[in-house]
mmCIF file with all atom_site columns, C-alpha atoms in Angstrom:
data_model
loop_
_atom_site.group_PDB
_atom_site.id
_atom_site.type_symbol
_atom_site.label_atom_id
_atom_site.label_alt_id
_atom_site.label_comp_id
_atom_site.label_asym_id
_atom_site.label_entity_id
_atom_site.label_seq_id
_atom_site.pdbx_PDB_ins_code
_atom_site.Cartn_x
_atom_site.Cartn_y
_atom_site.Cartn_z
_atom_site.occupancy
_atom_site.B_iso_or_equiv
_atom_site.pdbx_formal_charge
_atom_site.auth_seq_id
_atom_site.auth_comp_id
_atom_site.auth_asym_id
_atom_site.auth_atom_id
_atom_site.pdbx_PDB_model_num
ATOM 1   C CA . ASN A 1 1   ? 19.400 3.014   44.724 1.00 45.00 ? 1267 ASN A CA 1
ATOM 2   C CA . ALA A 1 2   ? 16.364 4.988   43.120 1.00 53.00 ? 1268 ALA A CA 1
ATOM 3   C CA . GLY A 1 3   ? 14.173 1.698   43.761 1.00 86.00 ? 1269 GLY A CA 1
ATOM 4   C CA . VAL A 1 4   ? 14.030 2.404   47.464 1.00 92.00 ? 1270 VAL A CA 1
ATOM 5   C CA . MET A 1 5   ? 10.998 4.953   47.822 1.00 94.00 ? 1271 MET A CA 1
ATOM 6   C CA . GLN A 1 6   ? 10.420 6.913   50.846 1.00 96.00 ? 1272 GLN A CA 1
ATOM 7   C CA . ASN A 1 7   ? 7.753  9.396   51.442 1.00 96.00 ? 1273 ASN A CA 1
ATOM 8   C CA . PRO A 1 8   ? 7.428  11.862  52.104 1.00 97.00 ? 1274 PRO A CA 1
ATOM 9   C CA . ARG A 1 9   ? 10.782 13.804  51.524 1.00 95.00 ? 1275 ARG A CA 1
ATOM 10  C CA . HIS A 1 10  ? 10.030 16.298  54.246 1.00 97.00 ? 1276 HIS A CA 1
ATOM 11  C CA . LEU A 1 11  ? 7.598  16.085  57.031 1.00 98.00 ? 1277 LEU A CA 1
ATOM 12  C CA . VAL A 1 12  ? 6.823  18.952  59.576 1.00 98.00 ? 1278 VAL A CA 1
ATOM 13  C CA . ARG A 1 13  ? 4.964  18.087  62.617 1.00 98.00 ? 1279 ARG A CA 1
ATOM 14  C CA . ARG A 1 14  ? 3.908  20.012  66.060 1.00 98.00 ? 1280 ARG A CA 1
ATOM 15  C CA . ARG A 1 15  ? 5.295  18.708  69.273 1.00 98.00 ? 1281 ARG A CA 1
ATOM 16  C CA . GLY A 1 16  ? 2.968  15.862  70.324 1.00 98.00 ? 1282 GLY A CA 1
ATOM 17  C CA . GLN A 1 17  ? 2.068  15.145  66.872 1.00 98.00 ? 1283 GLN A CA 1
ATOM 18  C CA . GLU A 1 18  ? 2.598  11.590  65.157 1.00 98.00 ? 1284 GLU A CA 1
ATOM 19  C CA . ALA A 1 19  ? 4.914  11.215  62.560 1.00 98.00 ? 1285 ALA A CA 1
ATOM 20  C CA . ARG A 1 20  ? 4.589  8.302   60.035 1.00 98.00 ? 1286 ARG A CA 1
ATOM 21  C CA . LEU A 1 21  ? 7.059  7.826   57.597 1.00 98.00 ? 1287 LEU A CA 1
ATOM 22  C CA . ARG A 1 22  ? 6.705  5.171   54.464 1.00 98.00 ? 1288 ARG A CA 1
ATOM 23  C CA . CYS A 1 23  ? 9.445  3.187   52.779 1.00 97.00 ? 1289 CYS A CA 1
ATOM 24  C CA . SER A 1 24  ? 8.746  0.639   50.047 1.00 96.00 ? 1290 SER A CA 1
ATOM 25  C CA . PRO A 1 25  ? 11.831 -1.357  49.443 1.00 93.00 ? 1291 PRO A CA 1
ATOM 26  C CA . MET A 1 26  ? 13.204 -2.304  46.023 1.00 89.00 ? 1292 MET A CA 1
ATOM 27  C CA . LYS A 1 27  ? 11.710 -4.988  44.120 1.00 87.00 ? 1293 LYS A CA 1
ATOM 28  C CA . GLY A 1 28  ? 12.518 -8.424  45.090 1.00 83.00 ? 1294 GLY A CA 1
ATOM 29  C CA . HIS A 1 29  ? 14.084 -7.110  48.753 1.00 86.00 ? 1295 HIS A CA 1
ATOM 30  C CA . SER A 1 30  ? 12.365 -8.584  51.538 1.00 86.00 ? 1296 SER A CA 1
ATOM 31  C CA . HIS A 1 31  ? 14.596 -7.032  54.195 1.00 88.00 ? 1297 HIS A CA 1
ATOM 32  C CA . VAL A 1 32  ? 14.259 -3.414  55.430 1.00 92.00 ? 1298 VAL A CA 1
ATOM 33  C CA . TYR A 1 33  ? 16.650 -1.186  57.826 1.00 92.00 ? 1299 TYR A CA 1
ATOM 34  C CA . TRP A 1 34  ? 15.855 2.079   59.022 1.00 96.00 ? 1300 TRP A CA 1
ATOM 35  C CA . TYR A 1 35  ? 18.295 4.577   60.308 1.00 96.00 ? 1301 TYR A CA 1
ATOM 36  C CA . ARG A 1 36  ? 18.447 7.924   61.895 1.00 97.00 ? 1302 ARG A CA 1
ATOM 37  C CA . GLN A 1 37  ? 20.799 10.816  61.151 1.00 95.00 ? 1303 GLN A CA 1
ATOM 38  C CA . LEU A 1 38  ? 20.776 13.807  63.346 1.00 92.00 ? 1304 LEU A CA 1
ATOM 39  C CA . PRO A 1 39  ? 22.326 16.921  62.399 1.00 86.00 ? 1305 PRO A CA 1
ATOM 40  C CA . GLU A 1 40  ? 26.111 16.795  61.942 1.00 81.00 ? 1306 GLU A CA 1
ATOM 41  C CA . GLU A 1 41  ? 26.288 12.968  62.728 1.00 86.00 ? 1307 GLU A CA 1
ATOM 42  C CA . GLY A 1 42  ? 26.355 9.667   60.663 1.00 89.00 ? 1308 GLY A CA 1
ATOM 43  C CA . LEU A 1 43  ? 23.519 7.224   60.340 1.00 94.00 ? 1309 LEU A CA 1
ATOM 44  C CA . LYS A 1 44  ? 22.396 5.272   63.404 1.00 95.00 ? 1310 LYS A CA 1
ATOM 45  C CA . PHE A 1 45  ? 20.873 1.905   63.038 1.00 94.00 ? 1311 PHE A CA 1
ATOM 46  C CA . MET A 1 46  ? 17.388 1.766   64.826 1.00 96.00 ? 1312 MET A CA 1
ATOM 47  C CA . VAL A 1 47  ? 15.690 -1.472  63.323 1.00 95.00 ? 1313 VAL A CA 1
ATOM 48  C CA . TYR A 1 48  ? 15.693 -4.461  61.035 1.00 92.00 ? 1314 TYR A CA 1
ATOM 49  C CA . LEU A 1 49  ? 12.584 -5.761  59.687 1.00 93.00 ? 1315 LEU A CA 1
ATOM 50  C CA . GLN A 1 50  ? 11.358 -8.710  57.330 1.00 90.00 ? 1316 GLN A CA 1
ATOM 51  C CA . LYS A 1 51  ? 7.794  -9.206  56.229 1.00 89.00 ? 1317 LYS A CA 1
ATOM 52  C CA . GLU A 1 52  ? 5.442  -9.229  59.409 1.00 89.00 ? 1318 GLU A CA 1
ATOM 53  C CA . ASN A 1 53  ? 8.554  -9.456  61.583 1.00 93.00 ? 1319 ASN A CA 1
ATOM 54  C CA . ILE A 1 54  ? 10.790 -7.582  63.273 1.00 94.00 ? 1320 ILE A CA 1
ATOM 55  C CA . ILE A 1 55  ? 14.323 -9.184  63.658 1.00 90.00 ? 1321 ILE A CA 1
ATOM 56  C CA . ASP A 1 56  ? 16.325 -6.673  65.123 1.00 90.00 ? 1322 ASP A CA 1
ATOM 57  C CA . GLU A 1 57  ? 15.153 -3.276  67.197 1.00 93.00 ? 1323 GLU A CA 1
ATOM 58  C CA . SER A 1 58  ? 18.111 -2.733  69.183 1.00 91.00 ? 1324 SER A CA 1
ATOM 59  C CA . GLY A 1 59  ? 18.791 0.809   68.010 1.00 93.00 ? 1325 GLY A CA 1
ATOM 60  C CA . MET A 1 60  ? 14.943 1.645   68.311 1.00 95.00 ? 1326 MET A CA 1
ATOM 61  C CA . PRO A 1 61  ? 14.266 3.977   71.239 1.00 94.00 ? 1327 PRO A CA 1
ATOM 62  C CA . LYS A 1 62  ? 11.665 2.084   73.714 1.00 91.00 ? 1328 LYS A CA 1
ATOM 63  C CA . GLU A 1 63  ? 8.951  4.667   73.668 1.00 95.00 ? 1329 GLU A CA 1
ATOM 64  C CA . ARG A 1 64  ? 7.045  6.421   71.113 1.00 97.00 ? 1330 ARG A CA 1
ATOM 65  C CA . PHE A 1 65  ? 8.696  4.501   68.253 1.00 98.00 ? 1331 PHE A CA 1
ATOM 66  C CA . SER A 1 66  ? 7.394  1.589   66.381 1.00 97.00 ? 1332 SER A CA 1
ATOM 67  C CA . ALA A 1 67  ? 7.620  -0.012  63.029 1.00 97.00 ? 1333 ALA A CA 1
ATOM 68  C CA . GLU A 1 68  ? 6.220  -2.331  60.738 1.00 96.00 ? 1334 GLU A CA 1
ATOM 69  C CA . PHE A 1 69  ? 6.538  -4.220  57.661 1.00 96.00 ? 1335 PHE A CA 1
ATOM 70  C CA . PRO A 1 70  ? 3.445  -5.686  56.621 1.00 93.00 ? 1336 PRO A CA 1
ATOM 71  C CA . LYS A 1 71  ? 2.922  -8.531  54.364 1.00 90.00 ? 1337 LYS A CA 1
ATOM 72  C CA . GLU A 1 72  ? 0.941  -5.834  51.899 1.00 90.00 ? 1338 GLU A CA 1
ATOM 73  C CA . GLY A 1 73  ? 2.371  -2.689  51.499 1.00 92.00 ? 1339 GLY A CA 1
ATOM 74  C CA . PRO A 1 74  ? 5.408  -0.416  52.930 1.00 95.00 ? 1340 PRO A CA 1
ATOM 75  C CA . SER A 1 75  ? 7.467  -0.502  55.961 1.00 97.00 ? 1341 SER A CA 1
ATOM 76  C CA . ILE A 1 76  ? 5.865  2.287   58.308 1.00 98.00 ? 1342 ILE A CA 1
ATOM 77  C CA . LEU A 1 77  ? 8.246  4.135   61.040 1.00 98.00 ? 1343 LEU A CA 1
ATOM 78  C CA . ARG A 1 78  ? 5.931  5.440   63.555 1.00 98.00 ? 1344 ARG A CA 1
ATOM 79  C CA . ILE A 1 79  ? 6.700  8.337   66.018 1.00 98.00 ? 1345 ILE A CA 1
ATOM 80  C CA . GLN A 1 80  ? 3.950  9.135   68.572 1.00 98.00 ? 1346 GLN A CA 1
ATOM 81  C CA . GLN A 1 81  ? 3.622  12.687  70.408 1.00 98.00 ? 1347 GLN A CA 1
ATOM 82  C CA . VAL A 1 82  ? 6.925  13.735  68.759 1.00 98.00 ? 1348 VAL A CA 1
ATOM 83  C CA . VAL A 1 83  ? 9.613  16.118  70.486 1.00 97.00 ? 1349 VAL A CA 1
ATOM 84  C CA . ARG A 1 84  ? 11.955 18.515  68.836 1.00 96.00 ? 1350 ARG A CA 1
ATOM 85  C CA . GLY A 1 85  ? 14.899 15.847  69.591 1.00 95.00 ? 1351 GLY A CA 1
ATOM 86  C CA . ASP A 1 86  ? 13.349 13.868  67.044 1.00 97.00 ? 1352 ASP A CA 1
ATOM 87  C CA . SER A 1 87  ? 13.799 16.140  64.300 1.00 97.00 ? 1353 SER A CA 1
ATOM 88  C CA . ALA A 1 88  ? 16.408 14.163  62.105 1.00 97.00 ? 1354 ALA A CA 1
ATOM 89  C CA . ALA A 1 89  ? 16.762 12.444  58.613 1.00 97.00 ? 1355 ALA A CA 1
ATOM 90  C CA . TYR A 1 90  ? 15.506 9.099   58.582 1.00 98.00 ? 1356 TYR A CA 1
ATOM 91  C CA . PHE A 1 91  ? 16.893 6.660   56.084 1.00 96.00 ? 1357 PHE A CA 1
ATOM 92  C CA . CYS A 1 92  ? 15.244 3.495   55.112 1.00 94.00 ? 1358 CYS A CA 1
ATOM 93  C CA . ALA A 1 93  ? 17.470 0.886   53.394 1.00 91.00 ? 1359 ALA A CA 1
ATOM 94  C CA . SER A 1 94  ? 16.385 -2.470  51.776 1.00 89.00 ? 1360 SER A CA 1
ATOM 95  C CA . SER A 1 95  ? 18.394 -5.571  50.600 1.00 83.00 ? 1361 SER A CA 1
ATOM 96  C CA . GLN A 1 96  ? 18.321 -9.370  49.594 1.00 78.00 ? 1362 GLN A CA 1
ATOM 97  C CA . ARG A 1 97  ? 18.751 -12.197 52.248 1.00 68.00 ? 1363 ARG A CA 1
ATOM 98  C CA . THR A 1 98  ? 22.326 -13.089 51.623 1.00 57.00 ? 1364 THR A CA 1
ATOM 99  C CA . ASP A 1 99  ? 25.256 -14.199 53.416 1.00 55.00 ? 1365 ASP A CA 1
ATOM 100 C CA . SER A 1 100 ? 27.782 -12.342 51.536 1.00 58.00 ? 1366 SER A CA 1
ATOM 101 C CA . LEU A 1 101 ? 29.150 -8.787  52.857 1.00 59.00 ? 1367 LEU A CA 1
ATOM 102 C CA . ASP A 1 102 ? 29.505 -7.256  49.769 1.00 60.00 ? 1368 ASP A CA 1
ATOM 103 C CA . ARG A 1 103 ? 25.663 -6.998  49.201 1.00 63.00 ? 1369 ARG A CA 1
ATOM 104 C CA . GLU A 1 104 ? 25.197 -3.373  49.868 1.00 70.00 ? 1370 GLU A CA 1
ATOM 105 C CA . ALA A 1 105 ? 22.073 -1.960  51.241 1.00 74.00 ? 1371 ALA A CA 1
ATOM 106 C CA . PHE A 1 106 ? 20.138 0.393   48.967 1.00 83.00 ? 1372 PHE A CA 1
ATOM 107 C CA . PHE A 1 107 ? 19.199 3.545   50.365 1.00 89.00 ? 1373 PHE A CA 1
ATOM 108 C CA . GLY A 1 108 ? 16.269 5.423   49.887 1.00 91.00 ? 1374 GLY A CA 1
ATOM 109 C CA . GLN A 1 109 ? 16.390 9.548   49.901 1.00 92.00 ? 1375 GLN A CA 1
ATOM 110 C CA . GLY A 1 110 ? 15.356 9.740   53.257 1.00 95.00 ? 1376 GLY A CA 1
ATOM 111 C CA . THR A 1 111 ? 12.534 11.790  54.954 1.00 97.00 ? 1377 THR A CA 1
ATOM 112 C CA . ARG A 1 112 ? 13.402 14.929  56.576 1.00 96.00 ? 1378 ARG A CA 1
ATOM 113 C CA . LEU A 1 113 ? 11.404 15.386  59.755 1.00 97.00 ? 1379 LEU A CA 1
ATOM 114 C CA . THR A 1 114 ? 11.084 18.910  61.546 1.00 97.00 ? 1380 THR A CA 1
ATOM 115 C CA . VAL A 1 115 ? 9.470  19.091  64.578 1.00 97.00 ? 1381 VAL A CA 1
ATOM 116 C CA . VAL A 1 116 ? 8.283  22.508  65.478 1.00 97.00 ? 1382 VAL A CA 1
ATOM 117 C CA . ALA B 2 1   ? 30.449 -4.269  69.236 1.00 79.00 ? 988  ALA B CA 1
ATOM 118 C CA . GLN B 2 2   ? 31.508 -2.379  66.032 1.00 88.00 ? 989  GLN B CA 1
ATOM 119 C CA . LYS B 2 3   ? 33.052 1.154   65.865 1.00 94.00 ? 990  LYS B CA 1
ATOM 120 C CA . ILE B 2 4   ? 33.941 3.346   63.228 1.00 96.00 ? 991  ILE B CA 1
ATOM 121 C CA . THR B 2 5   ? 35.939 6.441   63.784 1.00 97.00 ? 992  THR B CA 1
ATOM 122 C CA . GLN B 2 6   ? 36.680 9.673   61.231 1.00 97.00 ? 993  GLN B CA 1
ATOM 123 C CA . THR B 2 7   ? 38.851 11.973  62.559 1.00 96.00 ? 994  THR B CA 1
ATOM 124 C CA . GLN B 2 8   ? 38.710 14.488  59.898 1.00 95.00 ? 995  GLN B CA 1
ATOM 125 C CA . PRO B 2 9   ? 35.678 16.760  60.493 1.00 93.00 ? 996  PRO B CA 1
ATOM 126 C CA . GLY B 2 10  ? 35.978 18.674  57.217 1.00 95.00 ? 997  GLY B CA 1
ATOM 127 C CA . MET B 2 11  ? 38.688 18.628  54.323 1.00 96.00 ? 998  MET B CA 1
ATOM 128 C CA . PHE B 2 12  ? 39.530 20.866  51.852 1.00 97.00 ? 999  PHE B CA 1
ATOM 129 C CA . VAL B 2 13  ? 41.117 19.816  47.935 1.00 97.00 ? 1000 VAL B CA 1
ATOM 130 C CA . GLN B 2 14  ? 42.031 21.684  45.155 1.00 97.00 ? 1001 GLN B CA 1
ATOM 131 C CA . GLU B 2 15  ? 40.278 20.730  41.955 1.00 97.00 ? 1002 GLU B CA 1
ATOM 132 C CA . LYS B 2 16  ? 42.206 17.952  40.070 1.00 97.00 ? 1003 LYS B CA 1
ATOM 133 C CA . GLU B 2 17  ? 44.094 17.114  42.862 1.00 97.00 ? 1004 GLU B CA 1
ATOM 134 C CA . ALA B 2 18  ? 43.851 13.746  45.070 1.00 98.00 ? 1005 ALA B CA 1
ATOM 135 C CA . VAL B 2 19  ? 42.572 13.450  48.555 1.00 98.00 ? 1006 VAL B CA 1
ATOM 136 C CA . THR B 2 20  ? 42.542 10.947  51.337 1.00 98.00 ? 1007 THR B CA 1
ATOM 137 C CA . LEU B 2 21  ? 39.494 10.579  53.767 1.00 98.00 ? 1008 LEU B CA 1
ATOM 138 C CA . ASP B 2 22  ? 40.514 8.629   56.708 1.00 98.00 ? 1009 ASP B CA 1
ATOM 139 C CA . CYS B 2 23  ? 38.774 5.844   58.571 1.00 98.00 ? 1010 CYS B CA 1
ATOM 140 C CA . THR B 2 24  ? 39.673 3.603   61.608 1.00 98.00 ? 1011 THR B CA 1
ATOM 141 C CA . TYR B 2 25  ? 37.528 0.755   62.690 1.00 97.00 ? 1012 TYR B CA 1
ATOM 142 C CA . ASP B 2 26  ? 37.317 -1.532  65.617 1.00 95.00 ? 1013 ASP B CA 1
ATOM 143 C CA . THR B 2 27  ? 35.456 -4.833  65.577 1.00 91.00 ? 1014 THR B CA 1
ATOM 144 C CA . SER B 2 28  ? 35.731 -8.309  67.131 1.00 87.00 ? 1015 SER B CA 1
ATOM 145 C CA . ASP B 2 29  ? 34.206 -10.129 63.965 1.00 86.00 ? 1016 ASP B CA 1
ATOM 146 C CA . PRO B 2 30  ? 36.621 -12.442 62.265 1.00 86.00 ? 1017 PRO B CA 1
ATOM 147 C CA . SER B 2 31  ? 35.269 -11.311 58.888 1.00 87.00 ? 1018 SER B CA 1
ATOM 148 C CA . TYR B 2 32  ? 33.934 -7.798  57.746 1.00 90.00 ? 1019 TYR B CA 1
ATOM 149 C CA . GLY B 2 33  ? 33.056 -5.453  54.973 1.00 90.00 ? 1020 GLY B CA 1
ATOM 150 C CA . LEU B 2 34  ? 33.772 -2.002  54.861 1.00 93.00 ? 1021 LEU B CA 1
ATOM 151 C CA . PHE B 2 35  ? 31.858 0.659   52.953 1.00 93.00 ? 1022 PHE B CA 1
ATOM 152 C CA . TRP B 2 36  ? 32.209 4.440   51.778 1.00 95.00 ? 1023 TRP B CA 1
ATOM 153 C CA . TYR B 2 37  ? 29.191 6.410   51.047 1.00 94.00 ? 1024 TYR B CA 1
ATOM 154 C CA . LYS B 2 38  ? 28.802 9.526   49.644 1.00 96.00 ? 1025 LYS B CA 1
ATOM 155 C CA . GLN B 2 39  ? 25.970 12.491  50.785 1.00 94.00 ? 1026 GLN B CA 1
ATOM 156 C CA . PRO B 2 40  ? 25.834 15.238  48.857 1.00 94.00 ? 1027 PRO B CA 1
ATOM 157 C CA . SER B 2 41  ? 23.517 18.365  50.136 1.00 91.00 ? 1028 SER B CA 1
ATOM 158 C CA . SER B 2 42  ? 20.451 16.883  48.586 1.00 89.00 ? 1029 SER B CA 1
ATOM 159 C CA . GLY B 2 43  ? 20.757 14.366  51.062 1.00 88.00 ? 1030 GLY B CA 1
ATOM 160 C CA . GLU B 2 44  ? 21.037 10.741  49.268 1.00 88.00 ? 1031 GLU B CA 1
ATOM 161 C CA . MET B 2 45  ? 23.320 8.141   50.302 1.00 90.00 ? 1032 MET B CA 1
ATOM 162 C CA . ILE B 2 46  ? 25.348 7.135   47.371 1.00 91.00 ? 1033 ILE B CA 1
ATOM 163 C CA . PHE B 2 47  ? 27.475 3.835   47.476 1.00 90.00 ? 1034 PHE B CA 1
ATOM 164 C CA . LEU B 2 48  ? 30.693 4.401   46.512 1.00 94.00 ? 1035 LEU B CA 1
ATOM 165 C CA . ILE B 2 49  ? 33.133 1.584   47.400 1.00 93.00 ? 1036 ILE B CA 1
ATOM 166 C CA . TYR B 2 50  ? 33.245 -1.821  49.158 1.00 92.00 ? 1037 TYR B CA 1
ATOM 167 C CA . GLN B 2 51  ? 36.479 -3.752  50.530 1.00 93.00 ? 1038 GLN B CA 1
ATOM 168 C CA . GLY B 2 52  ? 36.089 -7.128  52.166 1.00 90.00 ? 1039 GLY B CA 1
ATOM 169 C CA . SER B 2 53  ? 38.300 -7.948  55.086 1.00 91.00 ? 1040 SER B CA 1
ATOM 170 C CA . TYR B 2 54  ? 39.946 -11.126 53.146 1.00 90.00 ? 1041 TYR B CA 1
ATOM 171 C CA . ASP B 2 55  ? 40.472 -9.268  49.982 1.00 89.00 ? 1042 ASP B CA 1
ATOM 172 C CA . GLN B 2 56  ? 43.999 -9.439  48.854 1.00 87.00 ? 1043 GLN B CA 1
ATOM 173 C CA . GLN B 2 57  ? 43.881 -6.403  47.029 1.00 92.00 ? 1044 GLN B CA 1
ATOM 174 C CA . ASN B 2 58  ? 42.686 -2.955  47.614 1.00 94.00 ? 1045 ASN B CA 1
ATOM 175 C CA . ALA B 2 59  ? 39.148 -1.862  46.077 1.00 94.00 ? 1046 ALA B CA 1
ATOM 176 C CA . THR B 2 60  ? 38.956 0.548   43.323 1.00 95.00 ? 1047 THR B CA 1
ATOM 177 C CA . GLU B 2 61  ? 36.071 2.080   41.393 1.00 94.00 ? 1048 GLU B CA 1
ATOM 178 C CA . GLY B 2 62  ? 37.057 4.675   39.031 1.00 96.00 ? 1049 GLY B CA 1
ATOM 179 C CA . ARG B 2 63  ? 38.300 7.632   40.784 1.00 97.00 ? 1050 ARG B CA 1
ATOM 180 C CA . TYR B 2 64  ? 37.760 5.964   43.940 1.00 97.00 ? 1051 TYR B CA 1
ATOM 181 C CA . SER B 2 65  ? 40.230 3.766   45.930 1.00 97.00 ? 1052 SER B CA 1
ATOM 182 C CA . LEU B 2 66  ? 40.445 2.178   49.433 1.00 97.00 ? 1053 LEU B CA 1
ATOM 183 C CA . ASN B 2 67  ? 43.642 2.036   51.011 1.00 96.00 ? 1054 ASN B CA 1
ATOM 184 C CA . PHE B 2 68  ? 43.003 -0.990  53.485 1.00 96.00 ? 1055 PHE B CA 1
ATOM 185 C CA . GLN B 2 69  ? 45.568 -1.583  56.087 1.00 96.00 ? 1056 GLN B CA 1
ATOM 186 C CA . LYS B 2 70  ? 44.247 -4.432  58.281 1.00 94.00 ? 1057 LYS B CA 1
ATOM 187 C CA . ALA B 2 71  ? 46.838 -4.477  60.926 1.00 94.00 ? 1058 ALA B CA 1
ATOM 188 C CA . ARG B 2 72  ? 46.190 -0.799  61.682 1.00 95.00 ? 1059 ARG B CA 1
ATOM 189 C CA . LYS B 2 73  ? 42.358 -1.323  61.123 1.00 96.00 ? 1060 LYS B CA 1
ATOM 190 C CA . SER B 2 74  ? 42.191 1.706   58.497 1.00 97.00 ? 1061 SER B CA 1
ATOM 191 C CA . ALA B 2 75  ? 40.250 1.989   55.192 1.00 97.00 ? 1062 ALA B CA 1
ATOM 192 C CA . ASN B 2 76  ? 41.151 5.265   54.143 1.00 98.00 ? 1063 ASN B CA 1
ATOM 193 C CA . LEU B 2 77  ? 39.244 6.535   51.177 1.00 98.00 ? 1064 LEU B CA 1
ATOM 194 C CA . VAL B 2 78  ? 41.578 8.071   48.163 1.00 98.00 ? 1065 VAL B CA 1
ATOM 195 C CA . ILE B 2 79  ? 39.686 10.340  45.545 1.00 98.00 ? 1066 ILE B CA 1
ATOM 196 C CA . SER B 2 80  ? 41.647 10.898  42.560 1.00 97.00 ? 1067 SER B CA 1
ATOM 197 C CA . ALA B 2 81  ? 41.789 14.196  40.337 1.00 96.00 ? 1068 ALA B CA 1
ATOM 198 C CA . SER B 2 82  ? 38.939 15.893  42.540 1.00 97.00 ? 1069 SER B CA 1
ATOM 199 C CA . GLN B 2 83  ? 36.245 17.507  40.933 1.00 97.00 ? 1070 GLN B CA 1
ATOM 200 C CA . LEU B 2 84  ? 33.792 20.298  41.866 1.00 97.00 ? 1071 LEU B CA 1
ATOM 201 C CA . GLY B 2 85  ? 30.874 17.620  42.340 1.00 97.00 ? 1072 GLY B CA 1
ATOM 202 C CA . ASP B 2 86  ? 33.046 15.814  44.527 1.00 98.00 ? 1073 ASP B CA 1
ATOM 203 C CA . SER B 2 87  ? 32.111 18.291  47.383 1.00 98.00 ? 1074 SER B CA 1
ATOM 204 C CA . ALA B 2 88  ? 29.653 16.433  49.697 1.00 97.00 ? 1075 ALA B CA 1
ATOM 205 C CA . MET B 2 89  ? 29.924 14.596  52.961 1.00 96.00 ? 1076 MET B CA 1
ATOM 206 C CA . TYR B 2 90  ? 31.424 11.171  53.054 1.00 97.00 ? 1077 TYR B CA 1
ATOM 207 C CA . PHE B 2 91  ? 30.769 8.449   55.398 1.00 96.00 ? 1078 PHE B CA 1
ATOM 208 C CA . CYS B 2 92  ? 32.438 4.978   56.295 1.00 97.00 ? 1079 CYS B CA 1
ATOM 209 C CA . ALA B 2 93  ? 30.570 2.052   57.315 1.00 94.00 ? 1080 ALA B CA 1
ATOM 210 C CA . MET B 2 94  ? 31.099 -1.634  57.932 1.00 92.00 ? 1081 MET B CA 1
ATOM 211 C CA . ARG B 2 95  ? 29.263 -4.590  58.817 1.00 87.00 ? 1082 ARG B CA 1
ATOM 212 C CA . GLY B 2 96  ? 30.422 -7.869  60.423 1.00 79.00 ? 1083 GLY B CA 1
ATOM 213 C CA . ASP B 2 97  ? 29.967 -11.311 59.513 1.00 68.00 ? 1084 ASP B CA 1
ATOM 214 C CA . ASN B 2 98  ? 27.265 -11.659 62.012 1.00 63.00 ? 1085 ASN B CA 1
ATOM 215 C CA . THR B 2 99  ? 25.046 -9.521  60.820 1.00 62.00 ? 1086 THR B CA 1
ATOM 216 C CA . ASN B 2 100 ? 22.824 -9.375  57.715 1.00 63.00 ? 1087 ASN B CA 1
ATOM 217 C CA . ALA B 2 101 ? 23.591 -7.453  54.910 1.00 60.00 ? 1088 ALA B CA 1
ATOM 218 C CA . GLY B 2 102 ? 21.915 -3.910  55.705 1.00 67.00 ? 1089 GLY B CA 1
ATOM 219 C CA . LYS B 2 103 ? 22.883 -3.367  59.414 1.00 81.00 ? 1090 LYS B CA 1
ATOM 220 C CA . SER B 2 104 ? 25.966 -1.064  59.248 1.00 88.00 ? 1091 SER B CA 1
ATOM 221 C CA . THR B 2 105 ? 27.579 1.155   61.855 1.00 92.00 ? 1092 THR B CA 1
ATOM 222 C CA . PHE B 2 106 ? 28.460 4.541   60.407 1.00 94.00 ? 1093 PHE B CA 1
ATOM 223 C CA . GLY B 2 107 ? 31.285 7.033   61.309 1.00 96.00 ? 1094 GLY B CA 1
ATOM 224 C CA . ASP B 2 108 ? 30.406 10.795  61.739 1.00 94.00 ? 1095 ASP B CA 1
ATOM 225 C CA . GLY B 2 109 ? 31.501 11.805  58.410 1.00 95.00 ? 1096 GLY B CA 1
ATOM 226 C CA . THR B 2 110 ? 33.648 14.037  56.668 1.00 97.00 ? 1097 THR B CA 1
ATOM 227 C CA . THR B 2 111 ? 32.884 17.176  54.840 1.00 96.00 ? 1098 THR B CA 1
ATOM 228 C CA . LEU B 2 112 ? 34.964 17.232  51.609 1.00 98.00 ? 1099 LEU B CA 1
ATOM 229 C CA . THR B 2 113 ? 34.967 20.760  49.784 1.00 98.00 ? 1100 THR B CA 1
ATOM 230 C CA . VAL B 2 114 ? 36.799 20.917  46.600 1.00 98.00 ? 1101 VAL B CA 1
ATOM 231 C CA . LYS B 2 115 ? 37.977 24.430  45.443 1.00 97.00 ? 1102 LYS B CA 1
ATOM 232 C CA . PRO B 2 116 ? 38.023 25.516  41.890 1.00 95.00 ? 1103 PRO B CA 1
#
């Protein structure tokens, strides 16, 4: 899973600033998923994207959060006007399109966002 | 909707002994996949083992095995011959057959501590 690259690994933002988290999927993968992990909790699905399309954003907060996966370049998770409650680890996963359930999604190492 | 329940917030095991981490699930999907991930203190998500709902045999991967009891909707992870490096957080997760590979539902995790 070293192929999914997330940066930065650690990000500190003051309340009200913007946070931009980047995810480059594994080579050959065109599907990207973002998850959020609050302290002492499991991962919670946020959004699923394919190139230039948002497929499922059912787990994304309605305000301040947005995601994109442009034709060229990494997927970006953007959080505007961050608040302390946004402090969490944000994980990106990528996969190939498949109908087989045993295809695991490969995770990046996560970005740990701290809002001060 | 899918739900994963891990009832053990923390577990201790003596080095070289076996340990079982519990996981129960709920889903209305006719077919689904169950996964276990390990998250060490460094934070990355490491895939351990997969079980398909129609697999006839329980999955095994080295020292990891999955005790799958479909009627009870349980998918417990068994780690044999525990090692100090097994100390980590362990997450059970699932995907249903109507979701793309990658969108998973996670439990809240079990922290395993291996004692020397």
